[in-house]
Coordinates of C-alpha atoms in Angstrom, one line a residue:
Chain A
X21 CA -13.6 -0.9 -28.9
X22 CA -11.0 -1.6 -31.6
X23 CA -8.5 0.9 -30.3
X24 CA -7.2 -1.2 -27.4
X25 CA -7.1 -4.3 -29.6
X26 CA -5.1 -2.7 -32.4
X27 CA -2.6 -0.9 -30.3
X28 CA 0.3 -3.0 -31.4
X29 CA -0.8 -3.1 -35.0
X30 CA 1.0 0.2 -35.8
X31 CA 4.7 0.9 -35.5
X32 CA 6.0 3.3 -33.0
X33 CA 5.9 3.8 -29.2
X34 CA 2.8 3.0 -27.1
X35 CA 3.0 4.2 -23.5
X36 CA 1.2 2.1 -20.8
X37 CA 0.9 4.2 -17.7
X38 CA 0.1 2.5 -14.5
X39 CA 0.2 3.2 -10.8
X40 CA 0.7 1.3 -7.6
X41 CA -3.0 0.9 -7.2
X42 CA -3.6 -0.3 -10.7
X43 CA -0.8 -2.2 -12.2
X44 CA -0.3 -2.4 -15.9
X45 CA 1.9 -5.5 -16.3
X46 CA -1.2 -7.6 -16.8
X47 CA -2.4 -5.4 -19.7
X48 CA 1.1 -5.5 -21.2
X49 CA 1.1 -9.3 -21.1
X50 CA -2.3 -9.3 -22.7
X51 CA -1.2 -7.1 -25.5
X52 CA 1.9 -9.2 -26.0
X53 CA -0.3 -12.3 -26.2
X54 CA -2.3 -10.6 -29.0
X55 CA 0.8 -9.7 -30.9
X56 CA 2.1 -13.2 -30.6
X57 CA -1.2 -14.7 -31.8
X58 CA -1.1 -12.3 -34.7
X59 CA 2.2 -13.7 -35.8
X60 CA 4.6 -10.8 -34.8
X61 CA 8.0 -11.5 -33.5
X62 CA 7.8 -10.6 -29.8
X63 CA 10.9 -9.4 -27.8
X64 CA 10.7 -8.6 -24.2
X65 CA 13.3 -6.5 -22.3
X66 CA 12.7 -7.7 -18.8
X67 CA 14.3 -5.4 -16.2
X68 CA 11.9 -5.4 -13.3
X69 CA 10.7 -8.9 -12.7
X70 CA 12.2 -12.3 -13.2
X71 CA 11.7 -14.2 -16.4
X72 CA 9.8 -16.9 -14.6
X73 CA 7.4 -14.4 -13.1
X74 CA 6.8 -12.6 -16.4
X75 CA 6.1 -15.8 -18.3
X76 CA 3.8 -17.0 -15.5
X77 CA 0.2 -17.4 -16.7
X78 CA 0.9 -17.4 -20.4
X79 CA 0.3 -20.5 -22.5
X80 CA 3.2 -22.7 -23.5
X81 CA 2.7 -21.9 -27.2
X82 CA 2.7 -18.2 -26.5
X83 CA 5.8 -18.5 -24.3
X84 CA 7.7 -20.3 -27.0
X85 CA 7.2 -17.4 -29.3
X86 CA 8.6 -14.8 -26.8
X87 CA 12.2 -13.9 -27.0
X88 CA 13.2 -12.8 -23.5
X89 CA 16.2 -10.5 -22.8
X90 CA 16.9 -10.8 -19.1
X91 CA 18.2 -7.6 -17.5
X92 CA 16.7 -8.4 -14.1
X93 CA 19.2 -10.8 -12.7
X94 CA 22.4 -8.9 -13.2
X95 CA 21.9 -5.6 -14.9
X96 CA 25.0 -4.0 -13.4
X97 CA 27.3 -6.9 -13.9
X98 CA 28.0 -7.4 -10.2
X99 CA 28.4 -11.1 -10.6
X100 CA 31.6 -10.5 -12.7
X101 CA 31.5 -13.9 -14.2
X102 CA 34.0 -12.8 -16.8
X103 CA 31.7 -13.3 -19.7
X104 CA 31.3 -10.5 -22.2
X105 CA 28.7 -8.0 -21.3
X106 CA 25.7 -8.7 -23.5
X107 CA 25.2 -5.0 -23.9
X108 CA 22.7 -2.7 -22.2
X109 CA 19.0 -2.8 -22.9
X110 CA 19.2 0.1 -25.4
X111 CA 21.8 -1.8 -27.4
X112 CA 19.5 -4.7 -27.6
X113 CA 16.7 -2.4 -28.7
X114 CA 18.7 -0.9 -31.5
X115 CA 19.8 -4.3 -32.6
X116 CA 16.2 -5.5 -32.8
X117 CA 15.3 -2.6 -35.0
X118 CA 18.3 -3.1 -37.3
X119 CA 17.6 -6.7 -38.0
X120 CA 17.4 -7.8 -41.5
X121 CA 14.7 -10.5 -41.4
X122 CA 11.3 -9.1 -42.4
X123 CA 8.1 -9.3 -40.5
X124 CA 6.4 -7.1 -37.9
X125 CA 8.0 -6.9 -34.5
X126 CA 6.6 -6.0 -31.1
X127 CA 9.0 -5.1 -28.3
X128 CA 7.8 -4.9 -24.7
X129 CA 9.8 -2.7 -22.3
X130 CA 9.3 -3.9 -18.8
X131 CA 9.8 -1.3 -17.8
X132 CA 10.3 2.1 -19.4
X133 CA 10.5 3.4 -15.8
X134 CA 13.5 1.2 -15.1
X135 CA 15.2 2.5 -18.2
X136 CA 14.3 6.1 -17.4
X137 CA 16.0 5.7 -14.0
X138 CA 19.2 4.1 -15.2
X139 CA 19.8 5.7 -18.6
X140 CA 20.1 9.4 -19.3
X141 CA 16.8 10.7 -20.4
X142 CA 18.2 12.2 -23.6
X143 CA 19.8 8.9 -24.7
X144 CA 16.6 7.1 -24.1
X145 CA 14.4 9.6 -25.9
X146 CA 16.8 9.7 -28.8
X147 CA 16.7 5.9 -29.2
X148 CA 12.9 5.8 -29.0
X149 CA 12.6 8.7 -31.4
X150 CA 14.7 7.1 -34.0
X151 CA 12.3 4.1 -33.8
X152 CA 9.2 6.2 -34.2
X153 CA 10.6 8.3 -36.9
X154 CA 11.6 5.3 -38.9
X155 CA 8.2 3.7 -38.9
X156 CA 5.5 6.2 -38.5
X157 CA 5.6 7.9 -41.9
X158 CA 2.0 8.7 -42.8
X159 CA 0.4 6.6 -45.5
X160 CA 2.8 3.8 -44.9
X161 CA 0.4 0.9 -44.7
X162 CA 2.9 -1.8 -45.0
X163 CA 3.3 -3.8 -41.9
X164 CA 6.3 -5.6 -43.2
X165 CA 8.9 -3.9 -41.2
X166 CA 7.1 -2.1 -38.5
X167 CA 8.4 -2.2 -34.9
X168 CA 5.9 -1.5 -32.2
X169 CA 7.3 -0.7 -28.8
X170 CA 5.1 -1.1 -25.8
X171 CA 6.6 0.7 -22.8
X172 CA 5.3 0.3 -19.3
X173 CA 5.7 3.5 -17.3
X174 CA 5.0 3.8 -13.6
X175 CA 3.5 7.2 -13.2
X176 CA 4.6 8.0 -9.6
X177 CA 8.3 7.5 -10.3
X178 CA 8.9 10.4 -12.6
X179 CA 8.5 14.1 -12.7
X180 CA 6.5 15.9 -15.3
X181 CA 9.5 16.6 -17.5
X182 CA 10.6 13.0 -18.3
X183 CA 7.0 11.9 -18.5
X184 CA 6.2 14.7 -20.9
X185 CA 9.2 13.9 -23.0
X186 CA 8.2 10.3 -23.3
X187 CA 4.5 11.0 -24.0
X188 CA 5.5 13.4 -26.8
X189 CA 7.3 10.5 -28.5
X190 CA 4.4 8.1 -28.2
X191 CA 1.6 8.0 -30.7
X192 CA -0.7 6.3 -28.1
X193 CA -0.9 6.6 -24.4
X194 CA -3.0 4.2 -22.3
X195 CA -3.6 5.1 -18.7
X196 CA -4.7 2.1 -16.6
X197 CA -7.2 2.7 -13.9
X198 CA -10.1 1.0 -12.4
X199 CA -13.3 1.2 -10.5
X200 CA -14.5 -0.1 -7.2
X201 CA -15.8 -3.2 -8.9
X202 CA -13.8 -5.7 -10.8
X203 CA -13.4 -3.9 -14.1
X204 CA -10.3 -2.2 -15.4
X205 CA -10.5 1.1 -17.3
X206 CA -8.2 2.2 -20.0
X207 CA -8.1 5.9 -20.9
X208 CA -6.6 5.9 -24.4
X209 CA -5.1 9.0 -26.0
X210 CA -4.4 8.5 -29.6
X211 CA -2.3 10.9 -31.7
X212 CA -2.2 10.5 -35.4
X213 CA 0.1 12.8 -37.3
X214 CA -1.8 15.5 -39.0
X215 CA -5.0 14.8 -37.1
X216 CA -6.5 15.9 -33.8
X217 CA -5.8 13.6 -30.8
X218 CA -8.6 11.2 -30.1
X219 CA -9.6 10.0 -26.6
X220 CA -11.4 6.9 -25.7
X221 CA -12.4 5.2 -22.5
X222 CA -12.5 1.4 -22.6
X223 CA -13.7 -0.9 -19.9
X224 CA -12.2 -4.3 -19.9
X225 CA -11.2 -7.2 -17.8
X226 CA -8.2 -9.5 -18.1
X227 CA -8.9 -13.2 -18.1
X228 CA -6.7 -15.7 -16.2
X229 CA -5.0 -16.7 -19.5
X230 CA -4.3 -13.0 -20.2
X231 CA -7.0 -12.7 -22.8
X232 CA -8.8 -9.4 -23.0
X233 CA -12.5 -9.2 -22.4
X234 CA -14.0 -5.8 -23.5
X235 CA -17.1 -4.4 -21.9
X236 CA -19.4 -1.9 -23.2
X237 CA -19.8 0.3 -20.2
X238 CA -19.0 0.5 -16.5
X239 CA -19.9 -2.5 -14.5
X240 CA -23.2 -2.8 -12.8
X241 CA -23.4 -1.7 -9.2
X242 CA -22.5 -4.6 -6.9
X243 CA -25.5 -6.4 -5.7
X244 CA -24.8 -6.1 -2.0
X245 CA -27.9 -4.1 -1.3
X246 CA -30.2 -6.9 -2.5
X247 CA -28.9 -9.2 0.2
X248 CA -30.7 -9.7 3.4
X249 CA -30.9 -6.5 5.2
X250 CA -29.4 -6.3 8.6
X251 CA -31.9 -6.1 11.4
X252 CA -32.5 -2.5 12.2
X253 CA -31.4 -1.7 15.7
X254 CA -34.1 0.2 17.7
X255 CA -32.4 3.1 19.4
X256 CA -35.3 3.7 21.8
X257 CA -35.0 0.3 23.4
X258 CA -33.3 -0.2 26.7
X259 CA -33.3 3.4 27.8
X260 CA -33.1 4.5 31.4
X261 CA -35.7 7.2 31.0
X262 CA -39.3 7.2 29.7
X263 CA -39.8 8.4 26.2
X264 CA -43.4 7.4 25.8
X265 CA -46.6 9.1 26.9
X266 CA -49.6 7.5 28.5
X267 CA -53.1 7.9 26.9
X268 CA -54.2 10.6 29.4
X269 CA -51.0 12.5 29.0
X270 CA -51.4 12.4 25.2
X271 CA -54.9 13.8 25.4
X272 CA -53.9 16.5 27.8
X273 CA -51.0 17.5 25.5
X274 CA -53.2 17.6 22.4
X275 CA -55.9 19.7 24.1
X276 CA -53.5 22.2 25.4
X277 CA -53.8 25.7 23.7
X278 CA -50.5 27.3 23.2
X279 CA -50.2 30.9 24.3
X280 CA -49.2 32.2 20.9
X281 CA -52.0 30.4 19.0
X282 CA -54.6 33.0 18.0
X283 CA -57.8 31.1 17.8
X284 CA -61.3 32.6 17.2
X285 CA -62.3 32.1 20.8
X286 CA -59.4 34.1 22.0
X287 CA -60.3 36.9 19.6
X288 CA -63.8 37.1 20.8
X289 CA -62.7 37.2 24.5
X290 CA -60.4 40.1 23.8
X291 CA -63.0 42.1 21.8
X292 CA -65.8 41.8 24.3
X293 CA -64.8 42.3 27.8
X294 CA -67.6 40.2 29.4
X295 CA -69.1 40.9 32.8
X296 CA -67.3 38.1 34.3
X297 CA -64.0 39.7 33.5
X298 CA -62.3 41.4 36.4
X299 CA -60.6 44.5 35.4
X300 CA -57.9 45.7 37.7
X301 CA -58.0 49.0 39.4
X302 CA -55.5 50.8 41.6
X303 CA -56.7 52.7 44.7
X304 CA -54.3 55.2 46.1
X305 CA -54.5 57.6 49.0
X306 CA -51.8 60.2 48.9
X307 CA -49.8 60.8 52.0
X308 CA -49.5 64.2 53.7
X309 CA -46.0 64.7 52.3
X310 CA -46.8 63.7 48.8
X311 CA -46.3 66.5 46.3
X312 CA -48.0 65.3 43.2
X313 CA -46.8 67.8 40.7
X314 CA -47.9 66.7 37.3
X315 CA -45.3 68.8 35.6
X316 CA -42.5 67.3 37.6
X317 CA -43.5 63.9 38.8
X318 CA -40.0 62.8 39.8
X319 CA -39.2 66.0 41.6
X320 CA -35.8 66.2 40.1
X321 CA -36.0 69.3 37.9
X322 CA -33.7 72.0 39.1
X323 CA -36.1 74.9 38.6
Chain B
X10 CA -15.5 -6.1 29.8
X11 CA -14.5 -9.6 29.0
X12 CA -17.6 -10.5 27.2
X13 CA -17.0 -11.4 23.6
X14 CA -17.8 -8.5 21.2
X15 CA -20.7 -8.7 18.8
X16 CA -19.7 -10.3 15.6
X17 CA -18.4 -7.6 13.2
X18 CA -19.2 -7.9 9.5
X19 CA -15.6 -7.3 8.4
X20 CA -14.2 -10.6 9.7
X21 CA -15.1 -14.0 8.3
X22 CA -16.2 -16.5 10.8
X23 CA -13.2 -18.7 11.0
X24 CA -10.8 -15.8 11.5
X25 CA -13.2 -14.3 14.0
X26 CA -13.0 -17.5 16.1
X27 CA -9.2 -17.5 15.9
X28 CA -9.1 -13.8 16.7
X29 CA -11.3 -14.0 19.8
X30 CA -9.5 -17.1 20.9
X31 CA -6.1 -15.4 20.7
X32 CA -7.6 -12.4 22.4
X33 CA -8.7 -14.6 25.2
X34 CA -5.2 -16.1 25.3
X35 CA -3.6 -12.7 25.5
X36 CA -5.9 -11.8 28.4
X37 CA -4.9 -15.0 30.2
X38 CA -1.3 -14.4 29.4
X39 CA -1.2 -10.8 30.5
X40 CA -2.5 -11.8 33.9
X41 CA -0.3 -14.8 34.3
X42 CA 2.7 -13.2 32.6
X43 CA 4.4 -16.4 31.5
X44 CA 6.8 -15.9 28.6
X45 CA 9.3 -18.5 27.7
X46 CA 12.5 -17.0 26.4
X47 CA 14.9 -19.9 26.6
X48 CA 13.3 -22.4 24.3
X49 CA 12.1 -20.7 21.2
X50 CA 12.4 -23.8 19.1
X51 CA 9.6 -25.7 20.7
X52 CA 6.1 -24.5 21.5
X53 CA 5.4 -23.5 25.0
X54 CA 3.3 -25.8 27.1
X55 CA 0.3 -23.6 27.4
X56 CA 0.7 -20.6 25.0
X57 CA 1.8 -21.8 21.6
X58 CA 1.2 -18.5 19.8
X59 CA 3.1 -16.2 22.0
X60 CA 6.0 -15.7 19.7
X61 CA 4.8 -12.8 17.5
X62 CA 1.5 -10.9 17.3
X63 CA -1.1 -13.5 16.7
X64 CA -3.8 -11.1 15.6
X65 CA -1.6 -9.8 12.8
X66 CA -1.1 -13.4 11.6
X67 CA -4.8 -13.8 11.5
X68 CA -5.2 -10.6 9.5
X69 CA -2.5 -11.6 7.0
X70 CA -3.9 -15.1 6.9
X71 CA -0.6 -16.7 7.6
X72 CA 1.1 -18.7 10.3
X73 CA 4.8 -19.7 10.9
X74 CA 4.2 -23.2 9.6
X75 CA 2.6 -22.0 6.3
X76 CA 4.6 -19.0 5.5
X77 CA 4.6 -18.2 1.8
X78 CA 7.9 -18.1 -0.2
X79 CA 9.3 -15.8 -2.8
X80 CA 7.6 -12.7 -1.5
X81 CA 8.6 -9.1 -1.0
X82 CA 6.8 -7.5 1.8
X83 CA 7.0 -3.7 2.1
X84 CA 6.5 -2.0 5.4
X85 CA 5.7 1.6 5.3
X86 CA 5.0 4.1 8.0
X87 CA 3.7 7.7 7.9
X88 CA 3.3 10.0 10.9
X89 CA 4.0 7.1 13.2
X90 CA 6.5 4.4 14.0
X91 CA 6.1 1.1 12.2
X92 CA 9.0 -0.7 13.8
X93 CA 6.6 -3.0 15.7
X94 CA 6.0 -4.7 12.3
X95 CA 9.8 -5.3 12.0
X96 CA 9.8 -7.0 15.4
X97 CA 6.8 -9.0 14.5
X98 CA 8.4 -10.4 11.3
X99 CA 11.7 -11.0 13.0
X100 CA 10.1 -13.2 15.6
X101 CA 7.7 -14.7 13.0
X102 CA 10.4 -16.0 10.7
X103 CA 12.7 -17.1 13.5
X104 CA 9.7 -19.1 14.9
X105 CA 9.1 -20.4 11.4
X106 CA 12.6 -22.0 11.4
X107 CA 13.8 -19.7 8.6
X108 CA 17.4 -18.5 8.2
X109 CA 17.2 -14.8 8.8
X110 CA 19.7 -12.1 7.6
X111 CA 18.8 -8.9 9.5
X112 CA 20.4 -5.7 8.2
X113 CA 19.7 -3.6 11.3
X114 CA 20.8 0.0 10.6
X115 CA 18.7 1.8 13.2
X116 CA 19.0 0.2 16.6
X117 CA 21.5 -1.9 18.5
X118 CA 21.4 -5.6 18.8
X119 CA 20.4 -5.4 22.4
X120 CA 17.4 -3.3 21.6
X121 CA 16.0 -5.9 19.2
X122 CA 16.9 -8.6 21.6
X123 CA 15.0 -7.1 24.5
X124 CA 11.9 -6.6 22.3
X125 CA 12.2 -10.1 20.8
X126 CA 12.4 -11.6 24.3
X127 CA 9.0 -10.0 25.1
X128 CA 7.8 -11.9 22.1
X129 CA 9.4 -15.1 23.3
X130 CA 12.4 -15.3 21.0
X131 CA 16.0 -15.0 21.9
X132 CA 18.2 -13.4 19.3
X133 CA 21.4 -14.4 21.1
X134 CA 20.4 -18.1 20.9
X135 CA 19.3 -17.8 17.3
X136 CA 22.6 -16.1 16.4
X137 CA 24.6 -18.7 18.3
X138 CA 23.0 -21.6 16.5
X139 CA 23.5 -19.9 13.1
X140 CA 19.9 -19.2 12.3
X141 CA 20.3 -15.4 12.6
X142 CA 22.9 -13.4 10.7
X143 CA 22.9 -9.9 12.3
X144 CA 24.5 -6.9 10.7
X145 CA 24.5 -4.2 13.4
X146 CA 24.8 -1.0 11.4
X147 CA 25.6 1.2 14.4
X148 CA 28.6 -0.8 15.4
X149 CA 29.8 -1.8 11.9
X150 CA 29.8 1.8 10.6
X151 CA 32.4 2.7 13.2
X152 CA 34.5 -0.2 12.1
X153 CA 34.5 1.0 8.5
X154 CA 36.1 4.3 9.5
X155 CA 38.7 3.0 12.0
X156 CA 39.7 -0.3 10.3
X157 CA 41.0 -1.0 6.9
X158 CA 39.8 -4.5 6.2
X159 CA 41.1 -6.5 3.3
X160 CA 37.7 -7.2 1.9
X161 CA 35.2 -4.5 1.2
X162 CA 33.0 -4.0 4.2
X163 CA 29.3 -4.3 3.7
X164 CA 28.9 -0.6 4.6
X165 CA 31.8 0.4 2.4
X166 CA 29.8 3.1 0.8
X167 CA 30.2 5.3 3.9
X168 CA 33.8 5.8 3.0
X169 CA 33.3 6.7 -0.6
X170 CA 33.3 10.3 -1.6
X171 CA 31.1 10.0 -4.6
X172 CA 27.7 8.3 -4.8
X173 CA 28.5 4.7 -4.2
X174 CA 26.6 1.5 -4.7
X175 CA 25.7 -1.3 -2.4
X176 CA 27.5 -4.2 -4.0
X177 CA 29.5 -5.1 -0.9
X178 CA 26.2 -5.2 1.1
X179 CA 24.7 -7.4 -1.5
X180 CA 27.6 -9.8 -1.3
X181 CA 27.2 -9.9 2.4
X182 CA 23.5 -10.8 2.1
X183 CA 24.2 -13.4 -0.6
X184 CA 27.0 -15.0 1.5
X185 CA 24.8 -15.1 4.6
X186 CA 21.7 -16.6 3.0
X187 CA 23.1 -19.0 0.4
X188 CA 23.1 -22.4 1.9
X189 CA 26.6 -23.7 2.4
X190 CA 28.0 -27.0 1.3
X191 CA 28.9 -28.2 4.8
X192 CA 25.6 -29.9 5.4
X193 CA 24.4 -27.4 8.0
X194 CA 20.9 -27.7 9.5
X195 CA 18.4 -27.2 6.8
X196 CA 16.4 -24.1 7.5
X197 CA 13.0 -23.6 5.9
X198 CA 13.8 -20.7 3.6
X199 CA 16.1 -17.6 3.7
X200 CA 14.7 -14.3 4.8
X201 CA 16.2 -10.9 4.4
X202 CA 14.9 -8.2 6.9
X203 CA 16.0 -4.6 6.5
X204 CA 15.4 -1.9 9.1
X205 CA 15.3 0.5 7.4
X206 CA 15.9 1.6 3.8
X207 CA 15.2 5.3 4.3
X208 CA 18.3 5.7 6.4
X209 CA 20.4 4.6 3.4
X210 CA 19.2 7.7 1.6
X211 CA 20.2 9.9 4.5
X212 CA 23.6 8.3 4.4
X213 CA 24.2 9.7 0.9
X214 CA 23.0 6.9 -1.4
X215 CA 20.7 7.7 -4.2
X216 CA 17.3 6.1 -4.5
X217 CA 18.3 4.3 -7.7
X218 CA 21.3 2.7 -5.9
X219 CA 19.0 1.4 -3.1
X220 CA 16.5 0.1 -5.7
X221 CA 19.3 -1.7 -7.5
X222 CA 20.5 -3.3 -4.3
X223 CA 16.9 -4.4 -3.6
X224 CA 16.6 -5.8 -7.1
X225 CA 19.8 -7.9 -6.7
X226 CA 18.5 -9.1 -3.4
X227 CA 15.1 -10.0 -4.9
X228 CA 16.8 -11.8 -7.7
X229 CA 18.9 -13.9 -5.3
X230 CA 16.7 -14.2 -2.2
X231 CA 13.2 -14.3 -3.7
X232 CA 13.7 -15.8 -7.2
X233 CA 16.8 -18.0 -6.8
X234 CA 16.6 -19.1 -3.2
X235 CA 12.8 -18.9 -2.9
X236 CA 13.0 -16.9 0.2
X237 CA 11.3 -13.7 1.4
X238 CA 12.3 -10.1 1.9
X239 CA 10.8 -7.7 4.4
X240 CA 11.9 -4.1 4.3
X241 CA 10.8 -0.9 6.1
X242 CA 10.6 2.4 4.3
X243 CA 9.4 5.6 6.0
X244 CA 6.9 7.8 4.1
X245 CA 7.7 11.4 4.8
X246 CA 4.6 12.9 3.5
X247 CA 5.1 16.4 4.8
X248 CA 8.6 16.8 3.6
X249 CA 8.9 16.8 -0.2
X250 CA 11.6 14.2 -0.4
X251 CA 11.8 13.2 -4.0
X252 CA 14.4 10.5 -3.5
X253 CA 12.3 8.8 -0.8
X254 CA 9.2 9.0 -2.9
X255 CA 11.0 7.3 -5.8
X256 CA 12.3 4.6 -3.4
X257 CA 8.9 4.0 -1.8
X258 CA 6.9 4.0 -5.1
X259 CA 9.5 1.9 -6.9
X260 CA 9.4 -0.7 -4.2
X261 CA 5.6 -0.6 -4.0
X262 CA 5.4 -1.6 -7.6
X263 CA 7.6 -4.6 -6.9
X264 CA 6.0 -5.7 -3.7
X265 CA 3.6 -8.6 -3.2
X266 CA 2.3 -7.3 0.1
X267 CA 2.3 -3.7 1.4
X268 CA 1.7 -3.0 5.1
X269 CA 1.2 0.7 5.7
X270 CA 0.9 2.1 9.2
X271 CA -0.4 5.7 9.6
X272 CA -0.9 7.8 12.6
X273 CA -4.5 8.9 13.0
X274 CA -5.3 12.0 11.0
X275 CA -6.9 13.6 14.1
X276 CA -3.8 13.3 16.2
X277 CA -2.6 11.2 19.2
X278 CA -5.1 9.0 20.9
X279 CA -4.4 6.9 24.0
X280 CA -6.5 3.9 23.0
X281 CA -5.9 3.8 19.2
X282 CA -2.3 4.3 18.2
X283 CA -2.8 4.2 14.5
X284 CA -4.2 2.6 11.4
X285 CA -2.8 -0.3 9.4
X286 CA -3.6 -0.8 5.7
X287 CA -2.9 -4.2 4.2
X288 CA -2.7 -4.3 0.5
X289 CA -2.1 -7.6 -1.4
X290 CA -0.6 -7.0 -4.8
X291 CA -1.1 -10.1 -6.7
X292 CA 1.0 -10.6 -9.7
X293 CA -2.0 -11.9 -11.5
X294 CA -5.0 -10.4 -13.3
X295 CA -7.1 -10.1 -10.2
X296 CA -7.2 -6.6 -8.8
X297 CA -5.5 -5.9 -5.5
X298 CA -7.2 -6.6 -2.2
X299 CA -7.0 -4.0 0.5
X300 CA -8.1 -4.0 4.1
X301 CA -7.8 -1.3 6.8
X302 CA -7.7 -1.8 10.6
X303 CA -6.8 0.3 13.6
X304 CA -4.4 -0.9 16.2
X305 CA -3.2 -0.4 19.8
X306 CA 0.3 -1.4 20.8
X307 CA 0.5 -3.0 24.3
X308 CA 3.5 -4.2 26.2
X309 CA 3.7 -7.7 24.6
X310 CA 1.0 -7.6 22.0
X311 CA -0.7 -5.5 19.3
X312 CA -4.4 -5.7 19.1
X313 CA -6.3 -4.9 15.9
X314 CA -9.9 -3.9 15.4
X315 CA -12.1 -2.4 12.7
X316 CA -12.1 1.3 12.3
X317 CA -14.0 3.0 15.1
X318 CA -14.6 -0.2 17.0
X319 CA -11.8 -0.1 19.6
X320 CA -13.0 -1.7 22.8
X321 CA -12.1 1.3 24.8
X322 CA -14.2 3.7 22.8
X323 CA -17.3 1.6 22.4

């Protein structure tokens, strides 16, 4: 239960993998809220949605702690306002990591997929790797200068090679999924250097204020079957033919002996041919021309 | 067969009443064949809803007078033709008194006009009064090659040898939909309609270039001007088109509403033309809501019903 909560407590890259069906931005905002409440400096590189939409739903005091870098409105400088380019998202990321003021920092990349599509994969991986290398030395318990990077990755947009490269750089991967009910499911893969990877499945739900509510197990089955049952439709009603038997017909049917049933009465009748039994006999008077030759009854032997 | 069908479980009662009322309207209208095409601004005397597909409005829980704003609606079709949705939204937003910029790359103006007239809207009149800005891709693309305009043409990318970008097209949309200072008639909200995006990939653009153009349009039309965008993308499931998949999935992640039409898996059917899946993607913490219906396209209307409950097959 603590894995999902403490994702942003360690430095390095955390991958949040989502899909069209199960979006991960809500979880990203929930984790950002946790970091902000913990006192981290929180930077957001917003490339996919507007700042207004990203900040929507978060409390005012949380929003005031977020430093938003807007790469959504004019990422390619089409507006040509003549101002100096603020620098691409990677420059901002490197600048955040080189800052001199102490304190833990959380950086949210919304989204890593956008960066993957616009920046050469090697450059992106090198930048992220420099981050992880700097802050994930084992035994380093000081959280003074850690930088945690939460990267939102849309699974369907990338082939296996870029996804594999990014996941090898991340110490934790969280795949967002869900069930038919209301609960979300996070499949967490946690890699600690020098240890075996650990997997965990965590059911949770996200509250309207982007708080996280953890659940112990899968949600209960929806209670629809306890509702009033629909009246069963009788398929034998309103037929144009008669399916029922009258009382006499039923009795006659029940008393009928089937030809293949071997009852004791039948056995006795067969064993003892009673006097009332008529045995059949054949009477034949041969004609004058009949030649009854027992050795050649069909008269076709050429002898 | 005009008896009202038994109440299906999938439809809440108020919508069911509206749906059966509009079905009765459509039956009356098809026999009377009254369509007003000259006065789209005011409601017709007897048939107020004959401007778009009323049943689709019921399913989407929307109406011209209460259209939401700031939304990206993605239309997607697989193994079938989803262009009837484009015609629906075109007449819906014109009826809703919105300013519409239609980037029409697939068909000619007269084609859309003929279909719109069946739905009771005149595109010629809308264009003349400034409500509709129509970019006819088929005609404009020829102009790009045989004229050398001073300003970059919206479809300038057709002339570029290397992979281009859609900045001139973005400037065209922005100029068309940004309200001018001359005090023109105040339209409700701007709407960008694109038919369709997949053809841009066929014309040599990359998926990232098209996604960037859509992002700039979203920033301007949806966020800044509080308008709506409706775009059609084809889903070519059988061909492994990576660029198209990136475009489709990338836009799906950014959409508020996804309408996906599919042909039936069992093949062509005379009475059921396909299946429509409606997915609401809320940008909140609630999970998506998804509904599936089957439909039949008629001359002037599209009728929707639950799976397996088409009137013709019951």
